[in-house]
Amino acid sequence: MEEEKEGDLKISVIDTLKVIPPPSMLKEDRRRGVVEKRIKIRRSPSTEENKARISPSLAKELGLSGDAVEIVVAGRKSLQLAPIIDESVPENEVWVNENLLKLYGIADNTIATIRRASRR
């Protein structure tokens, strides 16, 4: 008789559900850095051609290693430039050579998207 009582042990549904992890725990946690960011392009005569001055915090956020960045304006105009990390540049701005911007028809203070250049 005592053996039957031990076998009849009932576990409540609530206790069973406590053991099962929620779906968010089961999903693999892949946290990637920011892929792209909206910034303002500023004209800078002191910046070299085909170079872009970027703040260190923006470079870290985008995961730049110094290869190249792609700046896209309104989905139409795309520039691939070599980044120069500069402490004096504000976080939400990128400084580009003014002659290069005039050549591409990009005005000062234009909002654009910056991302790491795709490897081809």
Coordinates of C-alpha atoms in Angstrom, one line a residue:
M1 CA 0.0 0.0 0.0
E2 CA 2.8 2.4 0.8
E3 CA 4.3 1.9 -2.6
E4 CA 1.1 2.9 -4.4
K5 CA 0.9 6.2 -2.5
E6 CA 4.4 7.1 -3.6
G7 CA 3.5 6.3 -7.3
D8 CA 0.3 8.4 -7.1
L9 CA 2.2 11.6 -6.4
K10 CA 0.5 14.3 -8.5
I11 CA 2.4 17.3 -9.8
S12 CA 0.4 20.4 -10.6
V13 CA 0.4 22.0 -14.0
I14 CA 1.8 25.3 -12.7
D15 CA 4.8 23.5 -11.2
T16 CA 5.4 21.8 -14.5
L17 CA 5.3 25.1 -16.4
K18 CA 7.9 26.6 -14.1
V19 CA 10.4 24.1 -15.5
I20 CA 9.8 25.1 -19.2
P21 CA 11.7 28.2 -20.3
P22 CA 9.9 31.0 -22.1
P23 CA 10.4 31.2 -25.9
S24 CA 12.6 34.3 -25.5
M25 CA 15.1 32.2 -23.6
L26 CA 15.0 29.4 -26.2
K27 CA 15.7 31.8 -29.1
E28 CA 19.4 32.2 -29.8
D29 CA 20.5 35.6 -28.7
R30 CA 22.3 37.3 -31.6
R31 CA 23.0 40.9 -30.8
R32 CA 24.6 42.6 -33.7
G33 CA 25.8 46.1 -33.6
V34 CA 24.1 48.9 -35.5
V35 CA 24.3 48.3 -39.2
E36 CA 23.6 51.9 -40.3
K37 CA 22.8 55.3 -38.9
R38 CA 21.3 58.5 -40.0
I39 CA 23.8 61.4 -39.8
K40 CA 24.3 65.0 -41.2
I41 CA 27.0 65.5 -43.8
R42 CA 29.0 68.7 -43.2
R43 CA 31.4 70.4 -45.7
S44 CA 34.9 70.7 -44.5
P45 CA 37.7 72.3 -46.6
S46 CA 40.4 70.7 -44.4
T47 CA 39.3 67.1 -45.1
E48 CA 41.2 65.3 -47.8
E49 CA 39.4 64.1 -51.0
N50 CA 37.8 60.6 -50.7
K51 CA 38.1 60.7 -46.9
A52 CA 35.4 61.2 -44.2
R53 CA 36.0 62.5 -40.7
I54 CA 34.0 60.5 -38.2
S55 CA 33.7 60.6 -34.4
P56 CA 35.2 57.7 -32.5
S57 CA 31.9 56.9 -30.9
L58 CA 30.2 56.6 -34.3
A59 CA 33.0 54.4 -35.6
K60 CA 32.7 52.1 -32.6
E61 CA 28.9 52.0 -33.0
L62 CA 29.2 51.0 -36.7
G63 CA 32.1 48.6 -36.0
L64 CA 34.4 50.3 -38.4
S65 CA 37.9 48.9 -38.7
G66 CA 39.2 51.6 -41.1
D67 CA 38.4 49.9 -44.4
A68 CA 35.7 52.1 -46.0
V69 CA 32.3 53.6 -45.2
E70 CA 29.4 54.1 -47.6
I71 CA 27.3 57.3 -47.3
V72 CA 24.0 57.2 -49.1
V73 CA 21.9 60.4 -49.7
A74 CA 18.2 59.9 -50.3
G75 CA 18.8 56.4 -51.7
R76 CA 20.2 57.9 -55.0
K77 CA 23.7 59.3 -54.4
S78 CA 26.3 56.9 -52.9
L79 CA 29.8 57.7 -51.8
Q80 CA 32.5 55.3 -50.6
L81 CA 35.1 57.0 -48.5
A82 CA 37.9 56.1 -46.3
P83 CA 37.1 57.0 -42.6
I84 CA 39.4 59.2 -40.5
I85 CA 38.6 59.0 -36.8
D86 CA 38.6 62.5 -35.3
E87 CA 37.7 63.6 -31.7
S88 CA 36.6 67.1 -32.8
V89 CA 33.7 65.8 -35.0
P90 CA 30.3 65.6 -33.3
E91 CA 28.7 62.2 -32.9
N92 CA 25.9 62.7 -35.4
E93 CA 27.9 64.4 -38.1
V94 CA 30.4 63.3 -40.8
W95 CA 32.7 65.8 -42.3
V96 CA 33.6 65.4 -46.0
N97 CA 35.6 67.5 -48.5
E98 CA 33.5 70.4 -49.8
N99 CA 34.7 70.1 -53.4
L100 CA 33.7 66.4 -53.4
L101 CA 30.2 67.2 -52.1
K102 CA 29.8 70.0 -54.7
L103 CA 30.8 67.5 -57.4
Y104 CA 28.1 65.1 -56.3
G105 CA 25.6 67.9 -55.7
I106 CA 25.2 67.3 -52.0
A107 CA 24.4 70.4 -49.8
D108 CA 25.9 71.2 -46.4
N109 CA 23.8 69.8 -43.5
T110 CA 22.2 67.1 -45.7
I111 CA 20.8 64.1 -43.8
A112 CA 22.2 60.8 -45.0
T113 CA 22.7 57.2 -44.0
I114 CA 26.2 55.9 -43.2
R115 CA 27.2 52.2 -43.0
R116 CA 30.2 50.0 -43.3
A117 CA 31.0 49.5 -47.0
S118 CA 30.2 46.1 -48.4
R119 CA 33.1 43.9 -49.2
R120 CA 33.3 43.0 -52.9

